PDB file of C-alpha atoms in Angstrom:
ATOM      1  CA  ASP A1461      28.915 -13.736   8.728  1.00 81.00           C
ATOM      2  CA  PRO A1462      26.074 -13.852  11.281  1.00 85.00           C
ATOM      3  CA  ASP A1463      27.047 -10.425  12.661  1.00 92.00           C
ATOM      4  CA  ASP A1464      27.095  -8.610   9.312  1.00 97.00           C
ATOM      5  CA  PHE A1465      24.422  -5.943   9.749  1.00 98.00           C
ATOM      6  CA  PRO A1466      24.748  -4.488   6.229  1.00 97.00           C
ATOM      7  CA  LEU A1467      24.238  -7.950   4.728  1.00 97.00           C
ATOM      8  CA  ALA A1468      21.256  -8.657   6.985  1.00 98.00           C
ATOM      9  CA  SER A1469      19.655  -5.346   6.070  1.00 98.00           C
ATOM     10  CA  ASP A1470      20.287  -5.979   2.346  1.00 97.00           C
ATOM     11  CA  VAL A1471      18.521  -9.326   2.658  1.00 97.00           C
ATOM     12  CA  ALA A1472      15.614  -7.697   4.502  1.00 98.00           C
ATOM     13  CA  GLN A1473      15.328  -4.919   1.905  1.00 98.00           C
ATOM     14  CA  SER A1474      15.000  -7.489  -0.857  1.00 98.00           C
ATOM     15  CA  TYR A1475      11.422  -8.155   0.318  1.00 98.00           C
ATOM     16  CA  TYR A1476      10.355  -4.716  -0.932  1.00 97.00           C
ATOM     17  CA  GLY A1477      10.701  -6.072  -4.464  1.00 96.00           C
ATOM     18  CA  LEU A1478       8.241  -8.930  -3.953  1.00 97.00           C
ATOM     19  CA  ARG A1479       4.563  -8.505  -4.820  1.00 95.00           C
ATOM     20  CA  PRO A1480       2.614  -9.245  -2.826  1.00 95.00           C
ATOM     21  CA  MET A1481       5.104  -8.646  -0.057  1.00 96.00           C
ATOM     22  CA  PRO A1482       5.293 -11.522   2.413  1.00 97.00           C
ATOM     23  CA  THR A1483       5.039  -9.167   5.385  1.00 97.00           C
ATOM     24  CA  ASP A1484       5.644 -11.722   8.119  1.00 97.00           C
ATOM     25  CA  THR A1485       8.780 -13.000   6.393  1.00 98.00           C
ATOM     26  CA  ALA A1486       9.973  -9.442   5.713  1.00 98.00           C
ATOM     27  CA  LEU A1487       9.424  -8.509   9.359  1.00 98.00           C
ATOM     28  CA  GLN A1488      11.370 -11.581  10.449  1.00 98.00           C
ATOM     29  CA  ALA A1489      14.262 -10.561   8.202  1.00 98.00           C
ATOM     30  CA  TRP A1490      14.238  -7.084   9.758  1.00 98.00           C
ATOM     31  CA  THR A1491      14.054  -8.652  13.232  1.00 98.00           C
ATOM     32  CA  ASN A1492      17.190 -10.618  12.361  1.00 97.00           C
ATOM     33  CA  ALA A1493      18.880  -7.363  11.349  1.00 98.00           C
ATOM     34  CA  LEU A1494      17.707  -5.674  14.560  1.00 98.00           C
ATOM     35  CA  ASN A1495      19.199  -8.463  16.648  1.00 98.00           C
ATOM     36  CA  ILE A1496      22.671  -7.777  15.232  1.00 98.00           C
ATOM     37  CA  ALA A1497      22.429  -3.983  15.038  1.00 98.00           C
ATOM     38  CA  HIS A1498      25.552  -2.455  16.557  1.00 96.00           C
ATOM     39  CA  ASP A1499      24.190   0.892  17.735  1.00 98.00           C
ATOM     40  CA  ASP A1500      21.118   3.085  18.081  1.00 97.00           C
ATOM     41  CA  VAL A1501      21.500   4.465  14.558  1.00 97.00           C
ATOM     42  CA  GLU A1502      21.204   0.977  13.051  1.00 98.00           C
ATOM     43  CA  ARG A1503      18.380   0.025  15.420  1.00 98.00           C
ATOM     44  CA  GLU A1504      16.362   3.137  14.617  1.00 98.00           C
ATOM     45  CA  GLY A1505      16.875   2.500  10.914  1.00 98.00           C
ATOM     46  CA  VAL A1506      15.306  -0.916  11.417  1.00 98.00           C
ATOM     47  CA  TYR A1507      12.385   0.686  13.288  1.00 98.00           C
ATOM     48  CA  VAL A1508      11.729   2.820  10.211  1.00 98.00           C
ATOM     49  CA  HIS A1509      11.540  -0.338   8.087  1.00 98.00           C
ATOM     50  CA  PHE A1510       9.241  -1.998  10.638  1.00 98.00           C
ATOM     51  CA  ALA A1511       6.984   1.059  10.402  1.00 98.00           C
ATOM     52  CA  ARG A1512       6.998   1.003   6.604  1.00 98.00           C
ATOM     53  CA  ILE A1513       6.089  -2.670   6.361  1.00 98.00           C
ATOM     54  CA  LYS A1514       3.461  -2.503   9.087  1.00 98.00           C
ATOM     55  CA  THR A1515       1.917   0.542   7.409  1.00 98.00           C
ATOM     56  CA  LEU A1516       1.684  -1.396   4.159  1.00 96.00           C
ATOM     57  CA  ALA A1517       0.106  -4.283   6.081  1.00 97.00           C
ATOM     58  CA  GLY A1518      -2.499  -2.023   7.699  1.00 97.00           C
ATOM     59  CA  ARG A1519      -1.034  -2.471  11.177  1.00 98.00           C
ATOM     60  CA  PHE A1520      -1.174   1.254  11.862  1.00 98.00           C
ATOM     61  CA  GLY A1521      -0.857   1.277  15.653  1.00 98.00           C
ATOM     62  CA  GLU A1522       2.251  -0.870  15.531  1.00 98.00           C
ATOM     63  CA  ALA A1523       3.696   1.279  12.755  1.00 98.00           C
ATOM     64  CA  GLN A1524       3.164   4.409  14.858  1.00 98.00           C
ATOM     65  CA  ALA A1525       4.864   2.793  17.858  1.00 98.00           C
ATOM     66  CA  HIS A1526       7.929   2.065  15.742  1.00 98.00           C
ATOM     67  CA  LEU A1527       8.018   5.628  14.430  1.00 98.00           C
ATOM     68  CA  ASP A1528       7.724   6.933  17.983  1.00 98.00           C
ATOM     69  CA  ALA A1529      10.896   4.998  18.843  1.00 98.00           C
ATOM     70  CA  VAL A1530      12.867   6.859  16.171  1.00 98.00           C
ATOM     71  CA  THR A1531      14.526   9.840  17.851  1.00 98.00           C
ATOM     72  CA  ASN A1532      17.800  10.301  15.973  1.00 98.00           C
ATOM     73  CA  GLN A1533      17.843  13.575  14.062  1.00 98.00           C
ATOM     74  CA  MET A1534      19.406  11.911  11.018  1.00 97.00           C
ATOM     75  CA  TYR A1535      16.062  10.147  10.438  1.00 98.00           C
ATOM     76  CA  ALA A1536      13.908  13.276  10.918  1.00 98.00           C
ATOM     77  CA  GLN A1537      12.966  13.790   7.242  1.00 98.00           C
ATOM     78  CA  LEU A1538      12.332  10.101   6.672  1.00 97.00           C
ATOM     79  CA  LYS A1539      10.277   9.894   9.862  1.00 98.00           C
ATOM     80  CA  ASP A1540       8.196  12.906   8.773  1.00 98.00           C
ATOM     81  CA  ARG A1541       7.554  11.303   5.367  1.00 98.00           C
ATOM     82  CA  MET A1542       6.602   8.027   7.034  1.00 98.00           C
ATOM     83  CA  GLN A1543       4.214   9.917   9.370  1.00 98.00           C
ATOM     84  CA  ARG A1544       2.506  11.454   6.346  1.00 98.00           C
ATOM     85  CA  ASN A1545       2.299   8.069   4.603  1.00 97.00           C
ATOM     86  CA  LEU A1546       0.890   6.458   7.734  1.00 98.00           C
ATOM     87  CA  LYS A1547      -1.714   9.200   8.121  1.00 97.00           C
ATOM     88  CA  GLU A1548      -2.693   8.881   4.448  1.00 97.00           C
ATOM     89  CA  ARG A1549      -2.993   5.086   4.615  1.00 96.00           C
ATOM     90  CA  LYS A1550      -5.072   5.272   7.792  1.00 96.00           C
ATOM     91  CA  SER A1551      -7.346   7.812   6.129  1.00 95.00           C
ATOM     92  CA  GLN A1552      -7.726   5.640   3.029  1.00 94.00           C
ATOM     93  CA  ALA A1553      -8.473   2.600   5.164  1.00 93.00           C
ATOM     94  CA  SER A1554     -11.201   4.423   7.068  1.00 88.00           C
ATOM     95  CA  VAL A1555     -12.752   5.732   3.830  1.00 87.00           C
ATOM     96  CA  ASN A1556     -12.732   2.225   2.374  1.00 78.00           C
ATOM     97  CA  THR A1557     -14.379   0.883   5.519  1.00 68.00           C
ATOM     98  CA  THR A1558     -17.064   3.553   5.742  1.00 63.00           C
ATOM     99  CA  ASN A1559     -17.814   3.534   2.015  1.00 59.00           C
ATOM    100  CA  SER A1560     -18.059  -0.223   1.669  1.00 55.00           C
ATOM    101  CA  PRO A1561     -21.454  -1.480   0.568  1.00 55.00           C
ATOM    102  CA  PRO A1562     -23.714  -2.942   3.238  1.00 51.00           C
ATOM    103  CA  PRO A1563     -23.574  -6.716   3.560  1.00 51.00           C
ATOM    104  CA  ASP A1564     -25.923  -8.564   1.248  1.00 53.00           C
ATOM    105  CA  LYS A1565     -28.892  -9.822   3.245  1.00 47.00           C
ATOM    106  CA  ALA A1566     -29.030 -12.955   1.120  1.00 46.00           C
ATOM    107  CA  ALA A1567     -25.452 -13.760   2.028  1.00 46.00           C
ATOM    108  CA  ARG A1568     -26.324 -13.746   5.729  1.00 43.00           C
ATOM    109  CA  LYS A1569     -29.030 -16.416   5.402  1.00 42.00           C
TER     110      LYS A1569
END
């Protein structure tokens, strides 16, 4: 059934079990679910998944934008946890960038 949101979200969630996660394909699956979401609760649930996947992919600004779109109180705890995860990942990414060794001069020649 092309309008079966629970089925579409189950398919999209299956990508969490794949390593490495094919993020573009997972995001497309969640986009398919978003397109058939029946109400704001379902749509905001999809935004949480967008944020999770984009956080994992290092797309922090996009992840934050999705979290900002989540306003339903039923997602408050999950949103808070995702905010902490996003902050932690951003921090780790900046540490990894600033602590990376300088480029090898021989490699630039």
